[in-house]
Coordinates of C-alpha atoms in Angstrom, one line a residue:
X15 CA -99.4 -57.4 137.7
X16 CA -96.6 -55.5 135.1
X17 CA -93.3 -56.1 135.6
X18 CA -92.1 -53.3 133.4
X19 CA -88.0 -53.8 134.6
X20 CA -88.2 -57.8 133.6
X21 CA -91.0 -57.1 130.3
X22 CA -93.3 -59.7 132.1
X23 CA -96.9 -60.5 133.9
X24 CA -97.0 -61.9 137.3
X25 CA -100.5 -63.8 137.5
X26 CA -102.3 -64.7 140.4
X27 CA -105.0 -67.5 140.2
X28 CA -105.8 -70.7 140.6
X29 CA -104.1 -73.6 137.7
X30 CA -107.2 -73.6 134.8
X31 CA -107.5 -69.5 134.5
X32 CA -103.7 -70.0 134.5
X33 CA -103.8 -72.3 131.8
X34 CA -106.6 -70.2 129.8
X35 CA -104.6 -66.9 130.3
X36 CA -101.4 -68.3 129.3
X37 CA -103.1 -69.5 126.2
X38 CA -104.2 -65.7 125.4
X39 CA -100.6 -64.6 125.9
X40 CA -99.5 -66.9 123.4
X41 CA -101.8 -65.5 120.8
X42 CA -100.4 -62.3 121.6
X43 CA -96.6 -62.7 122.3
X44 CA -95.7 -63.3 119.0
X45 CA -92.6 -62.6 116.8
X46 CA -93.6 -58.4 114.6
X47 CA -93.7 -59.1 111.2
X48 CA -93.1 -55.6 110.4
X49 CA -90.2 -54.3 109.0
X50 CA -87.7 -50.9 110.2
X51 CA -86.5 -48.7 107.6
X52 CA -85.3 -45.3 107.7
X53 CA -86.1 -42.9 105.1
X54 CA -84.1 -39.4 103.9
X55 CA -87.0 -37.3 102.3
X56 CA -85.5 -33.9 103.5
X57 CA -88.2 -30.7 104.2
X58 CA -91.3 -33.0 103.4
X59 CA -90.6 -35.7 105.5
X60 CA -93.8 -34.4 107.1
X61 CA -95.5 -33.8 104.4
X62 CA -95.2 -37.4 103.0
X63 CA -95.7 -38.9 106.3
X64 CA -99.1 -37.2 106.6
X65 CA -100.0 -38.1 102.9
X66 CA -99.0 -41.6 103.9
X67 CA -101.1 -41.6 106.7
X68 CA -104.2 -40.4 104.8
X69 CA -103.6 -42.9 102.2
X70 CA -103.8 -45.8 105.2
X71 CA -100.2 -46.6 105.8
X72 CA -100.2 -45.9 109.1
X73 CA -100.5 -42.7 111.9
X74 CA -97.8 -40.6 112.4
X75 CA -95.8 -40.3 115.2
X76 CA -92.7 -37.5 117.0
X77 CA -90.1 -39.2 118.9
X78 CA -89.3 -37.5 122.2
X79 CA -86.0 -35.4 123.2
X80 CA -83.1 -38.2 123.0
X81 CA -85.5 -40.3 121.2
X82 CA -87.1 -42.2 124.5
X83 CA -89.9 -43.4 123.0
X84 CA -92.7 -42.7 120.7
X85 CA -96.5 -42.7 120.9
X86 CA -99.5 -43.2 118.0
X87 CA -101.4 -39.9 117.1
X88 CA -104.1 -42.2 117.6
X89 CA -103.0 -42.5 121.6
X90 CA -101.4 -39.7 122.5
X91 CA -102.0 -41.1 126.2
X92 CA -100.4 -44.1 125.8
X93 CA -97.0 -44.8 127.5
X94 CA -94.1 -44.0 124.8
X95 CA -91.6 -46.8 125.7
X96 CA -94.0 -49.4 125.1
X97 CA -94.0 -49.6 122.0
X98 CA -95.9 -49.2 118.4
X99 CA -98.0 -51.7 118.2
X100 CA -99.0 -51.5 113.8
X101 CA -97.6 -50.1 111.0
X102 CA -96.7 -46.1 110.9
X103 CA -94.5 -43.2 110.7
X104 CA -91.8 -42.4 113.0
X105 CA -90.5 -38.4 112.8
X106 CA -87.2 -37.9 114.5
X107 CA -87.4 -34.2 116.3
X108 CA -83.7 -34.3 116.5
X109 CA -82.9 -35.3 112.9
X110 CA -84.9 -33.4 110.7
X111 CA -84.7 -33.9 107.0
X112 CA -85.8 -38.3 107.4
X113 CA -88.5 -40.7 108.8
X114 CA -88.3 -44.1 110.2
X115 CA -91.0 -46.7 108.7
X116 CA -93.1 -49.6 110.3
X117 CA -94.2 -52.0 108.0
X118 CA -94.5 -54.7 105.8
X119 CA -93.0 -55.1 102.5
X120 CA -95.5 -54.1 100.1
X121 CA -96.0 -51.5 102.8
X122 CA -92.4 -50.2 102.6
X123 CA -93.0 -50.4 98.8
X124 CA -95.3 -48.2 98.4
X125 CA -94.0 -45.8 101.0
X126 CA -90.7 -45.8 98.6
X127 CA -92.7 -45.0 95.7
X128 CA -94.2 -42.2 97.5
X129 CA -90.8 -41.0 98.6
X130 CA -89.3 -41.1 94.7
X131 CA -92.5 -39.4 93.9
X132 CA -92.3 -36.3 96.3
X133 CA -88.4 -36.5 94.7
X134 CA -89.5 -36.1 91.3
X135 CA -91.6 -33.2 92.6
X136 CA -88.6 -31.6 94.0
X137 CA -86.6 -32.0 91.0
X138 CA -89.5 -30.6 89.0
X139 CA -89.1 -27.4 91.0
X140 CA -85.6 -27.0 89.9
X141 CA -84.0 -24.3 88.4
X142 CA -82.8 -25.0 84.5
X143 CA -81.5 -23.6 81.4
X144 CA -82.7 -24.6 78.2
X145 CA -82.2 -23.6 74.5
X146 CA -84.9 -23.8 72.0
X147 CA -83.6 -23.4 68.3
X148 CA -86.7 -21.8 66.2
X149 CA -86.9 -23.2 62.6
X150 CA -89.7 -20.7 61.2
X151 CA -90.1 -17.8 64.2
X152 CA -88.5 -15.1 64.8
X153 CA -87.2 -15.3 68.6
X154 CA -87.8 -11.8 69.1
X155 CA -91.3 -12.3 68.2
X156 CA -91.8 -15.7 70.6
X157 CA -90.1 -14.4 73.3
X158 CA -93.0 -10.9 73.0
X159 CA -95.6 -13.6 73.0
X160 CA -94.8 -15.8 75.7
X161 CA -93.8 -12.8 77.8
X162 CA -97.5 -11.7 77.4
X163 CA -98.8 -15.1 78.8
X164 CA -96.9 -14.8 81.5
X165 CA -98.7 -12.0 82.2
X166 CA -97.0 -8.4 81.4
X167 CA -98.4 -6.4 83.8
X168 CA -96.3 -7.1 86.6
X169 CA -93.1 -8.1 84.5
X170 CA -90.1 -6.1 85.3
X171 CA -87.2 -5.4 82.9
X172 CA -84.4 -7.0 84.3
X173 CA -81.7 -5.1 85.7
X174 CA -79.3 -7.1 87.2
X175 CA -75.6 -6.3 87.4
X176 CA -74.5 -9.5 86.2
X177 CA -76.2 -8.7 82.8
X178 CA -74.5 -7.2 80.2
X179 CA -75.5 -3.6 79.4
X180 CA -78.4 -2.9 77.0
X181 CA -79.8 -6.2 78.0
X182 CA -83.2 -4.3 78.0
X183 CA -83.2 -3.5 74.5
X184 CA -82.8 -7.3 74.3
X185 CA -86.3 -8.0 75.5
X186 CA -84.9 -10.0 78.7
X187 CA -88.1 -10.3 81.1
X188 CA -88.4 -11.4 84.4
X189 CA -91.1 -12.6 86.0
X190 CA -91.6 -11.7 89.6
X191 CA -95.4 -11.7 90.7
X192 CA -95.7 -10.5 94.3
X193 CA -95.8 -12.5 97.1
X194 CA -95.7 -15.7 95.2
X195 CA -94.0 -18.7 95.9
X196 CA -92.6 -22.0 94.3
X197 CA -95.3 -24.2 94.3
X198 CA -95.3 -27.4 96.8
X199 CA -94.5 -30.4 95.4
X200 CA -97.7 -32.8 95.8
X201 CA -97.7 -36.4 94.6
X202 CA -99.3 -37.3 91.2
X203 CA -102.4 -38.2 90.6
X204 CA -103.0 -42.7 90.0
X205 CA -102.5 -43.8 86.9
X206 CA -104.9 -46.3 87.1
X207 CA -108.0 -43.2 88.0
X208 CA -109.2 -41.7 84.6
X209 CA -107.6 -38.2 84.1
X210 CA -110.1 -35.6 84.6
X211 CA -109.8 -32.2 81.8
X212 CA -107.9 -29.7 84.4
X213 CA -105.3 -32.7 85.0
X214 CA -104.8 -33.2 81.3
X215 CA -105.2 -29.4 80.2
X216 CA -101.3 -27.9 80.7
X217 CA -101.4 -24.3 82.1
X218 CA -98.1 -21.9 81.9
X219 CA -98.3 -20.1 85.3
X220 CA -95.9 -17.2 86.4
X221 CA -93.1 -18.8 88.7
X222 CA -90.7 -16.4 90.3
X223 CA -87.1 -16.0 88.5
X224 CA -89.0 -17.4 85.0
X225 CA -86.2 -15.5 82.4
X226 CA -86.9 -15.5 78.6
X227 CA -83.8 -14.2 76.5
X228 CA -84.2 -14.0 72.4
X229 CA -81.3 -14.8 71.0
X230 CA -81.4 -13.2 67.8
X231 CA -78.3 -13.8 66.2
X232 CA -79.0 -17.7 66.3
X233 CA -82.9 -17.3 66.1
X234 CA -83.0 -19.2 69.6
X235 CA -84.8 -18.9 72.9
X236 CA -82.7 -18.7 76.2
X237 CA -85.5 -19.6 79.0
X238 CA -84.5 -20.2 82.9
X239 CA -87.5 -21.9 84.5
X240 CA -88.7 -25.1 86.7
X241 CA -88.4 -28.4 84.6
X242 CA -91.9 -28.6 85.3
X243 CA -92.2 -25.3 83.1
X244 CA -89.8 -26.3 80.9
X245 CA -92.2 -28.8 79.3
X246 CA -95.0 -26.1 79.2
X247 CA -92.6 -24.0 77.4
X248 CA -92.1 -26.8 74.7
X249 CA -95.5 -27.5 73.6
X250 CA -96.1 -23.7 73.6
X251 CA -92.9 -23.1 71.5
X252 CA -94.1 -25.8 69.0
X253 CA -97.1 -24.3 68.1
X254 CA -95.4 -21.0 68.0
X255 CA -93.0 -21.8 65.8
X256 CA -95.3 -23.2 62.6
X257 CA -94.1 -22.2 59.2
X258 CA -96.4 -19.4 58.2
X259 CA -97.9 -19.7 54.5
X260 CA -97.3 -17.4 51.4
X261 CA -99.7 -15.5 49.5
X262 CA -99.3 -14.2 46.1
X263 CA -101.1 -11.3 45.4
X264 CA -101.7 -10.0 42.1
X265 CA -104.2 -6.8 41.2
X266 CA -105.2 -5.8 38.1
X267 CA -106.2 -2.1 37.8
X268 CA -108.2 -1.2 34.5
X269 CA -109.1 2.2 33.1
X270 CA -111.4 2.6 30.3
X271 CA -112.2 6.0 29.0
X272 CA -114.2 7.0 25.9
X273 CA -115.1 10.5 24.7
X274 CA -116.8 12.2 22.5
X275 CA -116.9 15.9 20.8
X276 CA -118.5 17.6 18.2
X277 CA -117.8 21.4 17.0
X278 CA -120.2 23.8 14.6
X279 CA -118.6 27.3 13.3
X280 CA -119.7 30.2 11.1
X281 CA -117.7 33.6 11.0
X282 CA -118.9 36.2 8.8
X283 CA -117.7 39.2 7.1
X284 CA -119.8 42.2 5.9
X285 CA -118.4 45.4 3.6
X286 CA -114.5 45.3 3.1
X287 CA -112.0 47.7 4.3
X288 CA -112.9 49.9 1.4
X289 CA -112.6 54.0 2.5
X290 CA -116.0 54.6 4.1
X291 CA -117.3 51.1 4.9
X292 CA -117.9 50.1 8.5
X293 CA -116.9 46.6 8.8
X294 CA -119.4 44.3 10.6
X295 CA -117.9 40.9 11.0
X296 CA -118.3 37.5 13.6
X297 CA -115.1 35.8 15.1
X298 CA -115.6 32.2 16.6
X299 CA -112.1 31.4 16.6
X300 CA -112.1 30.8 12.3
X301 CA -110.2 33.4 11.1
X302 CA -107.3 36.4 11.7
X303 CA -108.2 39.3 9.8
X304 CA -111.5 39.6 8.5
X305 CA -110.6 41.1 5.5
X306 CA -107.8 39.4 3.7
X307 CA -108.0 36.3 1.8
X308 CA -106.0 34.2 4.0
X309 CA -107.8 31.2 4.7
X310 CA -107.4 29.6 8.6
X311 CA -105.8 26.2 9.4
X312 CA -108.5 24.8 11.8
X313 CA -109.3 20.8 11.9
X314 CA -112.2 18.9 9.9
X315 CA -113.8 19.7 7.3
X316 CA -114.0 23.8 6.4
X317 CA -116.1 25.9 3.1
X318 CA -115.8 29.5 2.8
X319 CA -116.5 31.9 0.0
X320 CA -113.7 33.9 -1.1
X321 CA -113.9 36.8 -2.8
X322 CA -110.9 39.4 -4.2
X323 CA -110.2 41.0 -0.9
X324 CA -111.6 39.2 1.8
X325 CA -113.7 36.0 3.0
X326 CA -117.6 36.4 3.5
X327 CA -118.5 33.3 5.0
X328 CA -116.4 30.3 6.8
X329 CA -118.1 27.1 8.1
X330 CA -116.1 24.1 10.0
X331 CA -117.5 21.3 11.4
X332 CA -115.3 18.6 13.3
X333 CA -116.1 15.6 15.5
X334 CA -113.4 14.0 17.8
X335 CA -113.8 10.6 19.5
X336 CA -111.3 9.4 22.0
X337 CA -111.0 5.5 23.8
X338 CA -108.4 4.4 26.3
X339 CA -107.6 1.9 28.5
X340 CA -104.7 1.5 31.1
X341 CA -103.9 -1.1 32.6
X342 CA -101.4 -1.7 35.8
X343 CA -101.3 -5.0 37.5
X344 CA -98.7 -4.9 40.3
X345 CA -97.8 -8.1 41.9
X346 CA -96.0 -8.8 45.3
X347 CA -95.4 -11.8 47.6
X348 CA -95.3 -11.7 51.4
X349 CA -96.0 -13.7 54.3
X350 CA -99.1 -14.9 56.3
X351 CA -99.9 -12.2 58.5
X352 CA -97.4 -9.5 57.6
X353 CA -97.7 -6.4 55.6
X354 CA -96.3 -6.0 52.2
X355 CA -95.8 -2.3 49.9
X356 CA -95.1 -2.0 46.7
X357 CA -95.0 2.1 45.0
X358 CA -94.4 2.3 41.0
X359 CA -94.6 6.2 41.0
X360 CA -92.8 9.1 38.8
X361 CA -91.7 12.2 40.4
X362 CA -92.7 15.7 38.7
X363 CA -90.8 19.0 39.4
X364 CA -91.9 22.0 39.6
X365 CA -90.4 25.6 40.1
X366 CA -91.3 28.5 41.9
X367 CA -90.0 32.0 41.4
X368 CA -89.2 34.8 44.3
X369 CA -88.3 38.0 43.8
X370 CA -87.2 41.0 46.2
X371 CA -87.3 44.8 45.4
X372 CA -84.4 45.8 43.6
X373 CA -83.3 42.6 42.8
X374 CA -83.6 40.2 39.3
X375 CA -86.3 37.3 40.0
X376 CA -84.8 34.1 41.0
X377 CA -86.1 31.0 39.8
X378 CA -85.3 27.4 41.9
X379 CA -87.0 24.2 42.4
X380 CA -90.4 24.7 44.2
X381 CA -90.7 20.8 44.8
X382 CA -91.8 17.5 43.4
X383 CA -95.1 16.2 42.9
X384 CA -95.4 11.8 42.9
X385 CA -98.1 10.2 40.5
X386 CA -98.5 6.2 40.0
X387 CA -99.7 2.9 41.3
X388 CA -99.1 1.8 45.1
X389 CA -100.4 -1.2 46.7
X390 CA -100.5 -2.0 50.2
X391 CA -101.5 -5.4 51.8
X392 CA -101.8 -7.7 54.8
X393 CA -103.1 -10.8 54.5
X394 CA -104.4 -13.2 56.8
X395 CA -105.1 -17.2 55.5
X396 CA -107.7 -19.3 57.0
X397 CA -107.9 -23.3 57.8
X398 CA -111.0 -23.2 55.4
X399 CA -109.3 -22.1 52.3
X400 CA -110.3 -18.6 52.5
X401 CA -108.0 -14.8 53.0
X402 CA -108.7 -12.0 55.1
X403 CA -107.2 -8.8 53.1
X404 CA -106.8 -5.7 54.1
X405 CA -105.7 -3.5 51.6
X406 CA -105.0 0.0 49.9
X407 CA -104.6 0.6 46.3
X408 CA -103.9 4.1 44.9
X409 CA -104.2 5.0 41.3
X410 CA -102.8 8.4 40.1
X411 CA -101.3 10.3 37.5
X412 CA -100.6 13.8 36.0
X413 CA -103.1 16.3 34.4
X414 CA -102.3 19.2 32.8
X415 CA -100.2 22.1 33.5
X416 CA -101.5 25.5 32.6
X417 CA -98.2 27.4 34.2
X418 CA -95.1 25.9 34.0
X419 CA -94.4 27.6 37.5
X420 CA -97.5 26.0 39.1
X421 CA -97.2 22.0 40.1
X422 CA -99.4 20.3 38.1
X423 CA -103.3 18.7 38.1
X424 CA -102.9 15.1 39.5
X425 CA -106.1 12.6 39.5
X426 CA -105.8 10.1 42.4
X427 CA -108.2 7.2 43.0
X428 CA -107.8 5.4 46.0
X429 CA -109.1 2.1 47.0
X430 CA -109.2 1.1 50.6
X431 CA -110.9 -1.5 52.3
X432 CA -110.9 -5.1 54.3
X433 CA -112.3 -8.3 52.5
X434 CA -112.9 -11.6 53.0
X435 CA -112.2 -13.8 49.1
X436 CA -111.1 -17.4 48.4
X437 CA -107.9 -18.2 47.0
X438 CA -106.7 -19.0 43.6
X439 CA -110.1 -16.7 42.6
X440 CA -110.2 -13.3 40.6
X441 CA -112.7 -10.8 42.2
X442 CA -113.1 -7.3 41.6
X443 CA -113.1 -5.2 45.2
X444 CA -114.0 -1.9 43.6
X445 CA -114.5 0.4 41.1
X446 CA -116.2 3.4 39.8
X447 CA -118.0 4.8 36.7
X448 CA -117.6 8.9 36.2
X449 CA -119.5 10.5 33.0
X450 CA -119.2 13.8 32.4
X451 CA -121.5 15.9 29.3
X452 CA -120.6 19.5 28.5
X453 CA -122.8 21.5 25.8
X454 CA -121.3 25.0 24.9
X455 CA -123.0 27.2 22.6
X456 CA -121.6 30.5 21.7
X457 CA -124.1 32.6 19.7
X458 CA -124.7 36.5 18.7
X459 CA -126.9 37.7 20.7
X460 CA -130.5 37.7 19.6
X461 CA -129.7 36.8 16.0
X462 CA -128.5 33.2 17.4
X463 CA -131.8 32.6 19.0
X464 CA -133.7 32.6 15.8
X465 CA -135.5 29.0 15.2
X466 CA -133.8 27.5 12.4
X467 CA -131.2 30.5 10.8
X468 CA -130.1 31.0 14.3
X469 CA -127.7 28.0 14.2
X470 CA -125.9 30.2 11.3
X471 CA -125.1 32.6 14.0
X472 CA -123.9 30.3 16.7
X473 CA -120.8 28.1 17.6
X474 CA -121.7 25.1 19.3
X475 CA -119.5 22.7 20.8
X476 CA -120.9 19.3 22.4
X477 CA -118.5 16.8 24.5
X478 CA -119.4 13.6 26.1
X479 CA -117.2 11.4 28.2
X480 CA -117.0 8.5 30.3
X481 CA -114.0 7.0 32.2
X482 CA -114.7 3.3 34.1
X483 CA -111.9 2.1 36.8
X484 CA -112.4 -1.5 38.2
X485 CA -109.8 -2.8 40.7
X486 CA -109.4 -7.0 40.8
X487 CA -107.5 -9.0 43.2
X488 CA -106.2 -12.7 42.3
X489 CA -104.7 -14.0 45.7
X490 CA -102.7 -17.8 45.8
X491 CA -102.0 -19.3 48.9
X492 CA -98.4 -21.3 49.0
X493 CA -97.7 -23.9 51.6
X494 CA -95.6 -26.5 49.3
X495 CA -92.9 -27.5 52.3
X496 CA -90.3 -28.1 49.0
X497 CA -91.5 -24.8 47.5
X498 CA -92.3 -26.4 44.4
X499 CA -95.6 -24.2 43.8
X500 CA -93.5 -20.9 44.2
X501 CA -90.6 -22.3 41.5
X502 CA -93.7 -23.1 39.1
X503 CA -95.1 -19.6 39.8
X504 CA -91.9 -18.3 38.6
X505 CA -91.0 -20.0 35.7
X506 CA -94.0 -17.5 33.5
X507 CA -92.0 -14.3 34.4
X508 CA -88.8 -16.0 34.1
X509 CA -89.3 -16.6 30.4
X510 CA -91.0 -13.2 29.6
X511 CA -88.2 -11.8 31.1
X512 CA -85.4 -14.0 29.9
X513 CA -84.3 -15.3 33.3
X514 CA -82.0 -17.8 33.5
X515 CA -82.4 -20.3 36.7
X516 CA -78.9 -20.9 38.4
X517 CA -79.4 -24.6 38.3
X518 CA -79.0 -26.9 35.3
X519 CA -81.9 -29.2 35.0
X520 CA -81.9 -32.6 35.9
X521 CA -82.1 -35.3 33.9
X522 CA -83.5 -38.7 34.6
X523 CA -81.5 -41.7 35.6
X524 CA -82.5 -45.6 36.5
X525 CA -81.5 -47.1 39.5
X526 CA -80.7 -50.4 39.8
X527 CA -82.5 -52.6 42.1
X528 CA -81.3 -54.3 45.4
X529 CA -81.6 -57.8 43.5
X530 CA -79.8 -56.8 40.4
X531 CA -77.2 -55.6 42.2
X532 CA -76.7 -58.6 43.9
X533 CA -76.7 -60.1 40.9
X534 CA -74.4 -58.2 39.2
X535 CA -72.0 -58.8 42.4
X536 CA -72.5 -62.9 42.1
X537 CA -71.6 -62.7 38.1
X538 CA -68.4 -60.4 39.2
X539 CA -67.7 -63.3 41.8
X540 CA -68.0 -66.1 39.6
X541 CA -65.7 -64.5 36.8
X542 CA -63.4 -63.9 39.3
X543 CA -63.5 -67.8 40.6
X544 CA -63.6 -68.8 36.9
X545 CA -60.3 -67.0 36.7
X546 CA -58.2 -68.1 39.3
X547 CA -59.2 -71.6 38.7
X548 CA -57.8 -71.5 35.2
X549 CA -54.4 -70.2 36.6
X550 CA -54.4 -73.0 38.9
X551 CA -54.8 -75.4 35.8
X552 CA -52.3 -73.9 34.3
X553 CA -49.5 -73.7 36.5
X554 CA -50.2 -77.7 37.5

């Protein structure tokens, strides 16, 4: 029989089942070994309890209004003032925010770990402002990039009144996903387990009130987020801001024309300008009048006949050949990844003339016309040594102008393309060959189409050219952290055009080494103890 008011058993039996229950009361009326402690784990009191209790460190347990009793999860039957017989968890309904403990030491160890874990978690979660000085970005350009891992779609410009105004123009972002939450905290995973590839692998997901502010003016990042962000954002921010490599690009353009011309004339002149005489004469461009003895002025070689009065007969041959070559080579240096122009280009007037009825003409600048070299180029460098160009290179230049009123001929060659070349290499990226052949015969009729003697009665003019343009490229990649490959790039144009560095050079010096110098120090010493001994000798 219970006596629940005295905590005892009344036993009724004769003196040896006495004896044998007593003996079983004694094994179980023993001192607990298990220790109370109370913990303060705020909001996930729960939560920890229930981790604990899947972990083995007991069931969990509610204490009743006025905190009566409690009972096991495991017996929800059982009576709650007797008691908890094991190790466990103890929530309080009445003071929410801790947990009471039953257990041993190593027990109450490991619940404590637990509790500073779920603590950490917490602190993880909170809010924090850090700044993040860039050393080779631009902030403006970080701050576009993260912003688009963090997903852009559903950003919102902020617009808060405690901002300043034009914070917008700024590029302040504010992440706010819908219906999203701050993640849980949940305990880490055991140190001792191997890591698995999603635990090691660190992901940057949108958390409400996330804030990334370039600050410009000191090329820094202003970012509000979660400690546990924070950390994302460093390793992203490191491998953002990576000094980007130089390339200098240098194109040759070369032009190579040649040409070739050859002119035949005959004029003649029959009868003179005698009273009667019909004149009967050729002109191809060899003489004025027909009948007077001047002779013309033409180039080559000319004969003629020349008689009192007039010229019979003129023959001129000449043959003109023509080779040129221009060369440009612009040059420019620019960044990894960013475009570069460069325009060497001459401006040509022209004029235009109006006039109205009644009125003089009026005469006034009709506009300008631009002929040279441009070159425009983004380049991209590769881990493997190589460039990705894109590029446009435009060759052009004046022709000749028939009217001075009319804006004149202009040749333009453009080159435009995308190429993949190795550094430090020359390699043509295009080019073009353009001949041209022009045979002009001007002949009287029927008398120049006689085989052989016809050729006396013709001017014939033959002109061949041909005009080659090749376009090469010569990129060199510069990623010297000192810069030393760009000062030794610069020192051949710095002498062709006289440039004087700013700094004097330096000159060579030897450094004395650590054990000299102590030497040096221990002679000093010793001449100074030789010395004071000898006054000492002296004065005694």
């Amino acid at each position: 029989m219970l006596d629940r008011a005295g905590n005892s058993i009344i036993f009724r039996g004769d003196d040896a089942d006495a004896a044998e229950f007593k003996r079983f009361v004694d094994l179980v009326d023993i001192p607990s070994r298990l220790i109370i402690r109370r913990y303060h784990a705020g909001r996930y009191s729960a939560r920890i309890a229930s981790y604990g209790d899947k972990q083995g460190l007991g069931s969990v347990s509610a204490s009743g209004a006025g905190g009566a009793g409690r009972a096991r999860a495991a017996q929800p039957d059982a009576d709650q003032s007797a008691g908890l017989i094991g190790s466990g968890f103890l929530l309080d309904a009445e003071e929410e925010g801790s947990f009471t403990y039953f257990g041993t030491r190593s027990q109450h160890d490991q619940v404590a770990a637990l509790v500073e874990e779920f603590a950490e978690q917490v602190r993880e979660a909170e809010m924090r402002v850090e700044f993040y000085k860039l050393k080779h970005a631009r902030a403006a350009d970080a701050a576009d990039l993260i912003n688009q891992l963090l997903d852009l779609d559903r950003a919102q410009t902020a617009d808060s009144p405690f901002l300043p105004r034009g914070v917008e123009a700024r590029g302040v972002r504010r992440i706010d996903p819908p219906q999203q939450r701050q993640p849980e905290p949940q305990p880490t995973r055991d140190p001792d387990r191997p890591a698995t590839r999603d635990e090691d692998e660190v992901g940057l997901t949108p958390v409400e009130g996330i804030a990334i502010i370039p600050d410009e003016a000191n090329n820094q990042l202003i970012i509000r987020a979660p400690q546990r962000q924070q950390r994302e954002f460093v390793r992203i921010i490191d491998s953002l801001d990576q000094r980007r490599p130089q390339v200098y690009i240098e194109v040759q353009i070369v032009s190579v024309s040649a040409s070739k011309q050859f002119d035949f004339s005959i004029d003649y002149a029959l009868g003179n300008d005698s009273p009667g005489n019909v004149p009967i004469f050729t002109n191809f461009g060899l003489r004025g009048d027909p009948f007077t003895t001047d002779l013309p002025n033409p180039s080559g070689i000319t004969a003629a006949v020349i008689r009192s009065n007039y010229i019979p007969v003129i023959v001129n041959m000449l043959q003109t050949e023509g080779d040129g070559r221009i060369l440009s080579t612009p040059r420019i240096l620019v960044n990894d990844n960013e475009e570069a122009r460069l325009d060497s280009t001459r401006d040509e007037p022209f004029a235009t003339t109006s006039q109205v009825v009644g009125a003089p003409s009026q005469t006034g600048l009709g506009g300008t016309l631009s002929a040279g070299t441009s070159l425009s180029v983004t380049p991209q460098v590769s881990e493997a040594g190589f460039l990705i160009l894109d590029f446009e290179v435009e060759l052009s230049s004046f022709g000749e102008r028939p009217n001075p009123d009319l804006p004149p001929a202009t040749d333009r060659n453009v080159f435009s393309s995308a190429i993949t070349i190795p550094s430090d290499s020359t390699v043509v990226v295009g080019g073009f060959t353009r001949e041209s052949r022009t045979d002009t015969v001007n002949k009287i009729p029927l008398l120049g189409d006689i085989p052989g003697i016809g050729n006396l009665f013709r001017n014939i003019s033959k002109m061949n050219s041909t005009q080659t343009i090749y376009v090469f490229i010569t990129p060199r990649v510069l990623r010297d952290q000192s810069f030393t490959d760009m000062r030794l790039l610069s020192e051949g144009p710095m002498a062709t055009m006289n440039v004087i560095d700013s700094l004097p050079p330096l000159e060579a010096a030897l450094m004395p080494l650590r054990r000299q110098r102590e030497q040096a120090r221990d002679e000093d010493e010793s001449s100074v103890s030789r010395h004071d001994q000898g006054a000492n000798d002296q004065a005694s």
